[in-house]
Coordinates of C-alpha atoms in Angstrom, one line a residue:
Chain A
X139 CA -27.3 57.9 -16.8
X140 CA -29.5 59.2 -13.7
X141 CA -28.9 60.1 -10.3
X142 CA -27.5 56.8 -8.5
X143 CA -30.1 56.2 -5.9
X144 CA -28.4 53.0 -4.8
X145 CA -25.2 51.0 -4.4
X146 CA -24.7 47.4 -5.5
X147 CA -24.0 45.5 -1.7
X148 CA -21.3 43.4 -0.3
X149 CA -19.1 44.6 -3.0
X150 CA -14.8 44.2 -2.3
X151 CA -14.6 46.9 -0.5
X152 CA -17.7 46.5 1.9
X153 CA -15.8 44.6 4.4
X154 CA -12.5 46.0 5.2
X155 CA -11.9 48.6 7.6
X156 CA -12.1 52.0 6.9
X157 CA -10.1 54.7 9.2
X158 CA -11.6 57.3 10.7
X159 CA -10.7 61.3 10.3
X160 CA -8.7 60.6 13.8
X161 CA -6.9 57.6 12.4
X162 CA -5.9 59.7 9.4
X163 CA -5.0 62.5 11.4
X164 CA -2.7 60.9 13.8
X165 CA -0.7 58.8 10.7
X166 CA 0.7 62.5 10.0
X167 CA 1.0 64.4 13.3
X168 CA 4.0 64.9 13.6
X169 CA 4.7 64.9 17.6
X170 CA 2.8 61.4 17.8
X171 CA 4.7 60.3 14.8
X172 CA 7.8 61.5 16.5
X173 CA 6.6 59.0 19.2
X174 CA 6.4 56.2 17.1
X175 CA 9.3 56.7 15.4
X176 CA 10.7 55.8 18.7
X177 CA 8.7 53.3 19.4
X178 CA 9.5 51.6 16.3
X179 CA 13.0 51.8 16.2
X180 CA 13.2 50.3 19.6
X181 CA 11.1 47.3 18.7
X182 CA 13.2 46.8 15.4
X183 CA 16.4 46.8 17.4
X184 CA 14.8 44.6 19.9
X185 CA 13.8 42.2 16.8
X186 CA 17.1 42.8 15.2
X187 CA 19.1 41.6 18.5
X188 CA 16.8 38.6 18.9
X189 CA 17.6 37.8 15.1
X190 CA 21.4 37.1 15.6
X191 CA 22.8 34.2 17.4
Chain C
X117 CA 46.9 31.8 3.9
X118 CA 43.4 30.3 3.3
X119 CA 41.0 31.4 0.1
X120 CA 37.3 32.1 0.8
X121 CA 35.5 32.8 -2.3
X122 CA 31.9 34.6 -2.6
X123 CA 30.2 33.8 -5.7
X124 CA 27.4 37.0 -5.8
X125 CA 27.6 40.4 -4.5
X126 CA 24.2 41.2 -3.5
X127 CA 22.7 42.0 0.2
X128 CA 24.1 38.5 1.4
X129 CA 26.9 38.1 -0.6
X130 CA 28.4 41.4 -0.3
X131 CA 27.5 41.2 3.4
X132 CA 29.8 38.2 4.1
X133 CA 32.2 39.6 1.9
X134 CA 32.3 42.7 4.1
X135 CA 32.5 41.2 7.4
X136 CA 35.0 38.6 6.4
X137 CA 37.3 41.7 4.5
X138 CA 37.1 43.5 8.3
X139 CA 37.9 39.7 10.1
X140 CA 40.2 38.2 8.4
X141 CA 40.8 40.4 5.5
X142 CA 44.8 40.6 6.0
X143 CA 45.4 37.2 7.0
X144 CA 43.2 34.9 4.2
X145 CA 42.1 35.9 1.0
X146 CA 38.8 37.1 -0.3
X147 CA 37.7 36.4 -3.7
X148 CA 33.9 37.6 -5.1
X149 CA 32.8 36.9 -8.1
X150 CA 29.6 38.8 -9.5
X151 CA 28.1 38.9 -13.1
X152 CA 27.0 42.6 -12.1
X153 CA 29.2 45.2 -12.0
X154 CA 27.2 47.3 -9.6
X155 CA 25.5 47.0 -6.2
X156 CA 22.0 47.4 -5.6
X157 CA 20.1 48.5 -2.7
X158 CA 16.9 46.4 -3.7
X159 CA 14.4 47.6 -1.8
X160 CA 14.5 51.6 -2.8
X161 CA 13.8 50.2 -6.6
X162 CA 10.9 50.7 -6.0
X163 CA 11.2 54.7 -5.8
X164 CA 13.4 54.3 -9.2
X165 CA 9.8 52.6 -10.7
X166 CA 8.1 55.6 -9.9
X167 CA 10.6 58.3 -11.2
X168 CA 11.6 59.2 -7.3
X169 CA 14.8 58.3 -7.5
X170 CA 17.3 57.5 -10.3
X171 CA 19.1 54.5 -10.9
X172 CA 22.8 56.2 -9.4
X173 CA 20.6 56.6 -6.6
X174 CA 20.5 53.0 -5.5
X175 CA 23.7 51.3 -7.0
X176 CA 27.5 52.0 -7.1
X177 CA 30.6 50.5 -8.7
X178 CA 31.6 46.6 -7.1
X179 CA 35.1 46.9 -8.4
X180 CA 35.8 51.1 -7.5
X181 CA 34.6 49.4 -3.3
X182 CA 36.7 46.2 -3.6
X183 CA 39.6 48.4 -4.9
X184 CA 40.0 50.3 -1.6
X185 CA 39.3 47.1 0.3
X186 CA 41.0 43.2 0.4
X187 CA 38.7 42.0 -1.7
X188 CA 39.7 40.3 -5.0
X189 CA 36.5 41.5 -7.3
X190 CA 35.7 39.4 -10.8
X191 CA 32.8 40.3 -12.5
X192 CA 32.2 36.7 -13.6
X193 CA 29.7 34.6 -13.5
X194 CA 29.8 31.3 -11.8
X195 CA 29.6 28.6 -13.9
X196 CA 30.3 25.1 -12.2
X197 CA 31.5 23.9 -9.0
X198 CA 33.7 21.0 -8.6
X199 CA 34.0 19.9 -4.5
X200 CA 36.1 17.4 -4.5
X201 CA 38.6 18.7 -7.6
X202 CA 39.5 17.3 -10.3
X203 CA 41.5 14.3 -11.7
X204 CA 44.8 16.4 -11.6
X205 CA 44.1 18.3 -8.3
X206 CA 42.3 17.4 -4.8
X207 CA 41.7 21.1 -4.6
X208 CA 38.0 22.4 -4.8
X209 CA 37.4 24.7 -7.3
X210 CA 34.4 27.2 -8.9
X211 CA 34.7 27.7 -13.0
X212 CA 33.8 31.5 -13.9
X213 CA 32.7 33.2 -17.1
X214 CA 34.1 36.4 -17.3
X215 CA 30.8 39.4 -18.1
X216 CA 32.8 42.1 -18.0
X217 CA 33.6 43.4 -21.8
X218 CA 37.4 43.2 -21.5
X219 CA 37.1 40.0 -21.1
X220 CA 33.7 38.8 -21.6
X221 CA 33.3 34.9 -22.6
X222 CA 36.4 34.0 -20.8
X223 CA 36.3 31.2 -18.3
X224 CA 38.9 30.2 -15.8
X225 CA 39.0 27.9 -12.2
X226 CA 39.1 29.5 -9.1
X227 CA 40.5 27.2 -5.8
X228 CA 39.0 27.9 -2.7
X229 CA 39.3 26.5 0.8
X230 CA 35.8 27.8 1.9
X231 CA 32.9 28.7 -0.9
X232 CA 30.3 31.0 0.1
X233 CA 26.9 30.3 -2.5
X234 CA 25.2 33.6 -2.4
X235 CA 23.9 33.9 -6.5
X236 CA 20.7 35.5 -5.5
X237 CA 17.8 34.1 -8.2
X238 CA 17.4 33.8 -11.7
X239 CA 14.4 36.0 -12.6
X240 CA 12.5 33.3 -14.7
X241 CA 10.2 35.5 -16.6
X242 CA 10.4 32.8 -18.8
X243 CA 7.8 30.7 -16.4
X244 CA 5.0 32.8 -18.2
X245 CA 4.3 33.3 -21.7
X246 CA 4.7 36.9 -22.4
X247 CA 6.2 37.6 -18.8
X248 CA 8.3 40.6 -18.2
X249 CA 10.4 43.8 -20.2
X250 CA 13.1 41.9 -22.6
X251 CA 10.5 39.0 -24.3
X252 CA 7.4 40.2 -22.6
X253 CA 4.7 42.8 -22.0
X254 CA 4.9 43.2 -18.6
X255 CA 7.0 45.6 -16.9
X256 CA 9.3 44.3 -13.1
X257 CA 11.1 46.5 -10.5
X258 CA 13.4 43.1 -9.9
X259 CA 16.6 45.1 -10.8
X260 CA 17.6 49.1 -10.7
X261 CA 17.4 49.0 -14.9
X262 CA 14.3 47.6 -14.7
X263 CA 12.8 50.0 -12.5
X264 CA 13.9 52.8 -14.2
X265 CA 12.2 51.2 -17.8
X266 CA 9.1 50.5 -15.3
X267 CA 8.9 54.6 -14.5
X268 CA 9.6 55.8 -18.2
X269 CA 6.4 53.2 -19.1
X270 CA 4.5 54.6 -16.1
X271 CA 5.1 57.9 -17.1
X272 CA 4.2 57.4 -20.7
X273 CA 1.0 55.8 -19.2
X274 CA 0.5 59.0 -16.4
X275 CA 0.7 61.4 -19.8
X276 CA -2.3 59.3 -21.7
X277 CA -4.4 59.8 -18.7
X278 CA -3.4 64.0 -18.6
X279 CA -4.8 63.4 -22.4
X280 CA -8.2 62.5 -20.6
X281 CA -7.5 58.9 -21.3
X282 CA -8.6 56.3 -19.0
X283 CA -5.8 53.4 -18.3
X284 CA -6.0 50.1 -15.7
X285 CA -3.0 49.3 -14.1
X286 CA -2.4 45.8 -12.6
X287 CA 0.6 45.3 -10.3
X288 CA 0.8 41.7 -8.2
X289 CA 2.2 38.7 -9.0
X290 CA 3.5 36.9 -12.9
X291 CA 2.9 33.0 -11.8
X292 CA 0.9 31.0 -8.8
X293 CA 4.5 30.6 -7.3
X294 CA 6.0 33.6 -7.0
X295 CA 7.6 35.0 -3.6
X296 CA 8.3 39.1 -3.2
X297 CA 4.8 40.1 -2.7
X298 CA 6.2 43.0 -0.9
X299 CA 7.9 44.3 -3.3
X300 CA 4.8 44.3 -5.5
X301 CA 2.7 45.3 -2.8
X302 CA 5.1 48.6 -2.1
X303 CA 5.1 49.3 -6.0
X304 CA 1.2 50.0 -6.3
X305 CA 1.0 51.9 -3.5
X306 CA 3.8 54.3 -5.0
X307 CA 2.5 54.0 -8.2
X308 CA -1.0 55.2 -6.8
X309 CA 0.6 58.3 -4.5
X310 CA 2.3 59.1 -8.4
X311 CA -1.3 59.2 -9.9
X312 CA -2.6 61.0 -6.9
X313 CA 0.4 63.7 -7.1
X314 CA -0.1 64.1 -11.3
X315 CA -3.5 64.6 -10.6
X316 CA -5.0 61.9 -12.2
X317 CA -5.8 59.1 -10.2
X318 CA -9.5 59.1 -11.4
X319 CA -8.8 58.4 -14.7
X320 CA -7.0 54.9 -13.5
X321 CA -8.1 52.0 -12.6
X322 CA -5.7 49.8 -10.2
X323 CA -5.6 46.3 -9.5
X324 CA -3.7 44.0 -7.4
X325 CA -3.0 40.6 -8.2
X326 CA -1.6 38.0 -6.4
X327 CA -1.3 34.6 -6.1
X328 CA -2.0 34.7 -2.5
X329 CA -4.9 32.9 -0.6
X330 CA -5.9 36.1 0.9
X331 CA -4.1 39.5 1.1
X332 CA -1.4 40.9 3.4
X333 CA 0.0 37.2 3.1
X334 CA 3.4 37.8 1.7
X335 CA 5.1 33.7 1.3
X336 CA 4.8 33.9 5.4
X337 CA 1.0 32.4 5.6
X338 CA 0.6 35.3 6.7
X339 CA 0.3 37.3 10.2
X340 CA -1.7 38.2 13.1
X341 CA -1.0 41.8 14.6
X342 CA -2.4 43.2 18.0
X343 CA -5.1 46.0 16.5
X344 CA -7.9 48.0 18.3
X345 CA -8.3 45.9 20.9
X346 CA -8.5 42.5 19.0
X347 CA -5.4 40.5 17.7
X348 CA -6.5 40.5 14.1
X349 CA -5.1 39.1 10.5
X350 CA -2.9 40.9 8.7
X351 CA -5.5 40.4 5.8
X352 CA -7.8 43.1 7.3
X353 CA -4.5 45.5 7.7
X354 CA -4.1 45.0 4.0
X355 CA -7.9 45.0 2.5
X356 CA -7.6 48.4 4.8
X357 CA -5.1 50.1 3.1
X358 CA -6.2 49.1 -0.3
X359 CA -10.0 50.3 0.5
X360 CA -8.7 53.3 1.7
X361 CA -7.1 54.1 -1.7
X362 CA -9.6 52.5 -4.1
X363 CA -7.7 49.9 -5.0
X364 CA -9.5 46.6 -6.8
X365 CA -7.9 43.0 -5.7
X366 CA -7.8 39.7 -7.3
X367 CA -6.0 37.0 -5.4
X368 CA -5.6 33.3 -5.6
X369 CA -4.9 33.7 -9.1
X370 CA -1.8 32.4 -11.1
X371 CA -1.0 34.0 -14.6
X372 CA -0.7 31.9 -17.2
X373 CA 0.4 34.3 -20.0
X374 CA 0.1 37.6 -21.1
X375 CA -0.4 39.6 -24.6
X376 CA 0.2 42.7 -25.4
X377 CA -2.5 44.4 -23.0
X378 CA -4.3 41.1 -21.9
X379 CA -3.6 39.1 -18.8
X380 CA -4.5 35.4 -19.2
X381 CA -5.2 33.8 -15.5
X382 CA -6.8 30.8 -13.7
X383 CA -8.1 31.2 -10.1
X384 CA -8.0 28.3 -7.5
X385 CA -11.4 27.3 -8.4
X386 CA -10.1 26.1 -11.5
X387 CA -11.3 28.8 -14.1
X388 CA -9.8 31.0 -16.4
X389 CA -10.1 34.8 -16.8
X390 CA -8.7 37.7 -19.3
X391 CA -7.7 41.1 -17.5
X392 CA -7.3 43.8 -20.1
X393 CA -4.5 46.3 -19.1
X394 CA -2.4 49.2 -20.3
X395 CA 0.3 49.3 -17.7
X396 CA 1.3 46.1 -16.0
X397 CA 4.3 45.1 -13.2
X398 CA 4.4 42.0 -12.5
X399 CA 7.3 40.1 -10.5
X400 CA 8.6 36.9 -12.0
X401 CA 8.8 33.7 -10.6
X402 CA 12.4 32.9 -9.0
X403 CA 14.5 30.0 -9.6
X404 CA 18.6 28.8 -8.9
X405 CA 20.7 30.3 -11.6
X406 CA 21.9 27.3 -13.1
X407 CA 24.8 26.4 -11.4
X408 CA 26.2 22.8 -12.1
X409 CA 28.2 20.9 -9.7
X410 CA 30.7 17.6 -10.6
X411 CA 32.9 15.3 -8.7
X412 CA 36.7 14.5 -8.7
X413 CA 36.0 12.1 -11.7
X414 CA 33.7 14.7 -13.6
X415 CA 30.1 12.7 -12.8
X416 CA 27.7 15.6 -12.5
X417 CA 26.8 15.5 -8.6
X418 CA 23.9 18.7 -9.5
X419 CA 21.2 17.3 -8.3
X420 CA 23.0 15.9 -4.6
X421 CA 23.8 19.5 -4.3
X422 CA 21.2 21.3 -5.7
X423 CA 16.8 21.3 -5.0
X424 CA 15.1 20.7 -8.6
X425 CA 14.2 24.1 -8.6
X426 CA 18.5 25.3 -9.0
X427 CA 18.6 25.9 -5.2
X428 CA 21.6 24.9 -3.3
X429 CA 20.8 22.4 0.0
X430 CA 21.9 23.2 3.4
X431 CA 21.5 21.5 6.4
X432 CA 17.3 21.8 6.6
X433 CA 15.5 18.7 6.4
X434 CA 13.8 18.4 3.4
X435 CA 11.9 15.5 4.2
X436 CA 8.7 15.5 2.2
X437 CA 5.7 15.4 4.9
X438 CA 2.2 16.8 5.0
X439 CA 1.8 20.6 6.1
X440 CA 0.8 19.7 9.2
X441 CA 3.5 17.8 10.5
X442 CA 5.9 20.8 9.5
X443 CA 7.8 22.0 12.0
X444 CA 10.3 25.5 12.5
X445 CA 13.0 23.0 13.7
X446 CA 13.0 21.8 9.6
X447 CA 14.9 25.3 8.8
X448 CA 18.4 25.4 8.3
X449 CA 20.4 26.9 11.0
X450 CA 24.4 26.9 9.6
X451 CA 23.8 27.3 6.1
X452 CA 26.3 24.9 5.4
X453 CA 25.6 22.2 2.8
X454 CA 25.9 18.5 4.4
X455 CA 28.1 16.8 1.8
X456 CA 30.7 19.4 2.0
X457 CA 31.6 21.3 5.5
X458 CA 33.5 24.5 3.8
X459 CA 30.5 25.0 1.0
X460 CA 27.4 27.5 2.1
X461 CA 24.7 28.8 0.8
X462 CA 23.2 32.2 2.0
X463 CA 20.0 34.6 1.0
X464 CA 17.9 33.2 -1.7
X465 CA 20.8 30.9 -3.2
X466 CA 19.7 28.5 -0.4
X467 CA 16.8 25.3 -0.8
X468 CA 14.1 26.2 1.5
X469 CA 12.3 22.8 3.4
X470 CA 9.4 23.7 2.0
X471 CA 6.7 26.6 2.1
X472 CA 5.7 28.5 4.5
X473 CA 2.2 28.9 3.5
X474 CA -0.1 25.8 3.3
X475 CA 0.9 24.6 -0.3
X476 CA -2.4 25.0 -2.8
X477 CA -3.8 23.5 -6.2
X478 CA -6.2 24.9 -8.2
X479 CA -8.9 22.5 -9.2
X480 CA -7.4 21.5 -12.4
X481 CA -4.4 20.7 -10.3
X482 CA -2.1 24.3 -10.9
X483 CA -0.4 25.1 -7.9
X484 CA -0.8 28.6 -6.8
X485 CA 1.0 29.3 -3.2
X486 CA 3.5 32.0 -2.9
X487 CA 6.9 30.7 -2.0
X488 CA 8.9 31.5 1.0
X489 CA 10.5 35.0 1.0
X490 CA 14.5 34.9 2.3
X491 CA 15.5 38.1 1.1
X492 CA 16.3 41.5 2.6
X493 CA 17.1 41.5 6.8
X494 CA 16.6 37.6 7.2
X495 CA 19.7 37.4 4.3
X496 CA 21.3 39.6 5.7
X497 CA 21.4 38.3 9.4
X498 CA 22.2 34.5 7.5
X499 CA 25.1 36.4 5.6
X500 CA 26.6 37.8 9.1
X501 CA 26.2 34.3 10.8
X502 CA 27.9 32.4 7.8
X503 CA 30.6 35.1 7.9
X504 CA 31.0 34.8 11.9
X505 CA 31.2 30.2 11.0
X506 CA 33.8 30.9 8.2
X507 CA 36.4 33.2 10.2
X508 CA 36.0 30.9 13.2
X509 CA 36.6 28.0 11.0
X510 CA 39.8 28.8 9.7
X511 CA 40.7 29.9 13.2
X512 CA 40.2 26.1 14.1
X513 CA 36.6 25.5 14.8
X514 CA 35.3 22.0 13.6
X515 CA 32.0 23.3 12.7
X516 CA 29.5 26.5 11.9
X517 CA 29.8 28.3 15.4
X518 CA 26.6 30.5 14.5
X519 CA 23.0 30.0 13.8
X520 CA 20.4 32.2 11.7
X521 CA 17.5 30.1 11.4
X522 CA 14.5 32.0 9.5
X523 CA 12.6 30.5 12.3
X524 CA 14.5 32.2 15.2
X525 CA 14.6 35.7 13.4
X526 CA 12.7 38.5 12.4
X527 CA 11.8 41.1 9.5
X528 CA 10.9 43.7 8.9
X529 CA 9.3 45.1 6.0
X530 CA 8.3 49.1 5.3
X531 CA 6.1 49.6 2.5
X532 CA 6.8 53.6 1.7
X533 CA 5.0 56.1 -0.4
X534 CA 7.1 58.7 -2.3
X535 CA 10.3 59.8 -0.6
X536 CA 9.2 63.7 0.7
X537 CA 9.9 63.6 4.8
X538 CA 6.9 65.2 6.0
X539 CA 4.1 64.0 3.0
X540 CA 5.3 60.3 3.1
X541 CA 3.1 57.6 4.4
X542 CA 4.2 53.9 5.1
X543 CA 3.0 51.1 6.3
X544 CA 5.2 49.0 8.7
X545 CA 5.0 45.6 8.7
X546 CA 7.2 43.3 11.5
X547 CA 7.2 39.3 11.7
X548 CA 9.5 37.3 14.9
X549 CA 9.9 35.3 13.8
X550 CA 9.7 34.4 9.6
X551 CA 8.6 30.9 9.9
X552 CA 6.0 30.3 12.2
X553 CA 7.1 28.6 15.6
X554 CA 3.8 26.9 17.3
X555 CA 6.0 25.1 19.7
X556 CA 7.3 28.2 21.4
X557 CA 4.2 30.9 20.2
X558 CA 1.7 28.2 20.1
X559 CA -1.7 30.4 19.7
X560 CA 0.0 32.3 16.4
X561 CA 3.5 31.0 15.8
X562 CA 4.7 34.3 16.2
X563 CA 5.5 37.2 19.3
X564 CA 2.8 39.2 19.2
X565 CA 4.9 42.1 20.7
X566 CA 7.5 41.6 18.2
X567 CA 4.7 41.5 15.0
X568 CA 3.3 44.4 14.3
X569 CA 1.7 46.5 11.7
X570 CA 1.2 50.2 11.9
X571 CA 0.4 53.7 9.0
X572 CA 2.2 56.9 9.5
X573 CA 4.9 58.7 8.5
X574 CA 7.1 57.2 11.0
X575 CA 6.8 54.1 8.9
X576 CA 8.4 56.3 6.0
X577 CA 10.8 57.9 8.2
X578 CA 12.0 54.6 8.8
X579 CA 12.4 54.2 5.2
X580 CA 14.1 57.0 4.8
X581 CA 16.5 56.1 7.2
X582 CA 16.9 52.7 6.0
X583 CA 17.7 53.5 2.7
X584 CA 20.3 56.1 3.6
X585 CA 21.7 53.6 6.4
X586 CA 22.0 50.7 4.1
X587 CA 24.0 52.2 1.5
X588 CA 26.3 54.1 4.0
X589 CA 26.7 50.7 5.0
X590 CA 27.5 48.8 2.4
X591 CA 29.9 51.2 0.7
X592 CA 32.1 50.4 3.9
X593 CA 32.3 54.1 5.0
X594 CA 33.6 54.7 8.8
X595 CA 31.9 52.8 11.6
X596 CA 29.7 50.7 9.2
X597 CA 30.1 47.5 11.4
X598 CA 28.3 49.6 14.1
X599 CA 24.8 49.8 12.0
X600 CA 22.7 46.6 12.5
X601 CA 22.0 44.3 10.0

């Protein structure tokens, strides 16, 4: 097979979003992680109150 | 002294039976019955599939728990309920089949004052040809067994591709009406961070397949999240993170049988299709697990009681209507079934009104909608409410004194890659509430503040957490009743 001078378009995976390097980088850094874990935890709580009646 | 009876010892059942053992524990007794002798924390299964985690790691002995508590424990399984009695007796009663080997086959009557239905589903591999790990080629992550045959496969599959062999895996869903796409949706992405850590995820080929209209669906018609400055669909979220890993979809697809190595499916537009594979899980479709039900005179009352599909009615309205006239308020709120005031029916033992995505037909008339999901924290928070009904009931209430209405709670639902704290990733996925309300959220039948979807290793964290929480939990070890449900 040659060199691939091409790509077949609007395949699957055309469309979706990709995340950037930053995106990636933050999903792992650990003191804005630390943050969300917070974050999260609050807002399941909050969910988890509403929940029960 | 009153008799409450629990028939299943999963997350709903052995949730009720918890609560009610801390409530009224001295004062009434508490009878479970379970075919299984062990407990399973579900939702880390998924960690056993991939060889994480072992079996021991999710489960532990019903009976060696109900020993140190006031729970009567019989590993039975239910067999037929009788409401009203029998000729001799105006006392209800369950009838059990022992499972446990000293007395396996054996069947006795067990009265009860109050009768909690919390049986969980029959996996009905059976729905597809060729479905599933005892008659089938397929492999499922359903129960902690399973998983653990679903990693040794997986395994055998990772060594083939070490041998420079190239494999395709497909992961989604057995039938056009399954529910648990999570589960499934959890599974690849572990099954893809195993490849990645073995070092050959170029020699695999992965596919998700679903009987979803469009990804990121999940039984809940889906959901919209707050996103980079747009409120978006959760099908972006989810075409994202399977991009992102070169993952391949197919959705709107039900299979109709599989061979050894060859998935048989039809898409909505009405044609047929052959998917070659090596490795396959693929969840079943649920049903009711059989149970019969008869009045005083011995007329069999099964289908007053029970939805055709085996599940137990409760007080939703299950008029039929068109999916636009559907309403949240059509969701049971009590659990309790209508002919009977001291019968309930928690988790997924219970009849659902109806979907809660739009119902769909191929062109040659095959249905292919996911059904509604009810299990993890919405049966759980049904289980606690029940519980709450049932000890204020025998303390003189008239009627079920608390709600849990799938359409007035939420969930949530972490889907975690391997279990390592700091290399982790999940993605977090939150609904408020389940069953879209477009009287109260009318733009998106949901709180937008509430449902949300986020990537990072907080998600797994979370995870983590839950999975450790849970099972401290549920084995009843001090100040349980102080971790939320």
């Amino acid at each position: 097979m040659g060199n691939i001078t091409n790509r077949e378009p609007y395949q699957q995976a055309y469309y979706p979003p990709a995340p950037t390097g930053f995106t990636r980088f933050m999903r792992t850094c650990l003191l804005w992680q630390l943050y969300r874990f917070v974050v999260i935890n609050l807002k399941m709580l909050k969910l988890i109150t509403k929940s029960h009646h | 002294m009153s008799r409450v009876v629990i028939l299943g010892a999963g997350i709903s059942g052995h949730t009720v039976a918890r609560y009610l053992n801390k409530w009224i524990g001295r004062q009434h007794e508490i009878v479970v019955v379970s075919p299984n002798a062990k407990w399973n924390w579900i939702p880390s299964n998924i960690w056993v599939g991939v060889g994480q985690m072992a079996e021991k790691d999710v489960t532990f002995d019903l009976a060696e728990l109900y020993g140190k508590t006031h729970v009567d424990f019989r590993q039975a399984k239910a067999v037929s309920i009788h409401p009203e009695g029998n000729t001799g007796s105006a006392q209800p009663f369950v009838t059990v089949e022992y499972t446990n080997p000293a007395k396996a086959g054996v069947q006795e009557n067990i009265s009860y004052d109050f009768l909690v239905n919390a049986t969980g589903p029959k996996l009905n591999f059976g729905a597809t040809e060729g479905l599933g790990p005892e008659h089938g080629h397929t492999v499922s992550v359903c129960t902690a067994s399973h998983a653990q045959e679903a990693n040794h496969k997986l395994q055998a599959s990772i060594d083939a591709m070490r041998r420079g062999e190239l494999q395709t895996i497909v992961i989604g869903t057995g039938h056009g009406m399954c529910t648990c796409q999570g589960a499934a949706f959890e599974y690849i992405y572990n099954v893809d961070h195993t490849l990645r850590e073995a070092g050959v995820r170029d020699k695999a080929r992965l596919i998700w397949i679903s009987n979803e209209y469009e990804l990121g669906d999940f039984g809940m018609g889906g959901v919209h999240i707050k996103r980079g400055g747009y409120i978006t669909n959760g099908k972006t979220f989810a075409e994202s993170l399977m991009v992102e890993r070169g993952i391949e979809w197919i959705t709107r697809a039900h299979v109709k049988k599989v061979e050894a190595g060859k998935i048989h499916y039809e898409t909505m537009d009405g044609t047929f299709h052959e998917l070659a594979f090596d490795f396959s899980m693929l969840i079943p479709p649920f049903a009711g697990v059989g149970l019969k039900a008869f009045n005083k005179t011995g007329e069999d009352i099964t289908s007053q009681m029970f939805a055709p599909n085996g599940f137990m009615k409760v007080d939703a309205d299950y008029t039929q209507r068109p999916y636009l006239e559907w309403s949240a308020r059509d969701w049971p709120k009590t659990y309790q079934t209508p002919s009977f005031r001291n019968i309930f029916a928690v988790g997924i033992a219970f009849a659902p009104p109806h979907l809660i995505s739009k119902p769909m037909q191929s062109a040659n008339g095959t249905p292919i909608n996911p059904t509604a999901p009810r299990t993890g924290m919405p049966s759980a928070a049904m289980a606690k409410a029940v519980a709450m009904s049932i000890r204020d009931m025998l303390n003189g209430a008239d009627k079920p004194t608390h709600t849990a209405s799938m359409a007035e709670m939420g969930a949530a639902c972490v889907a975690s890659t391997g279990s390592h704290i700091f290399k982790g990733t999940a993605a977090t996925m939150t609904v408020f509430p389940v069953v879209p309300d477009y009287e109260k959220y009318p733009e998106f039948g949901r709180d937008i503040d509430l449902t949300f979807g986020e990537i990072g290793l907080a998600g797994h964290w979370m995870k983590y957490l839950l999975h450790h929480a849970f099972i401290y939990q549920a084995k009843l070890r001090p100040g349980w009743s102080l971790i939320p449900d």
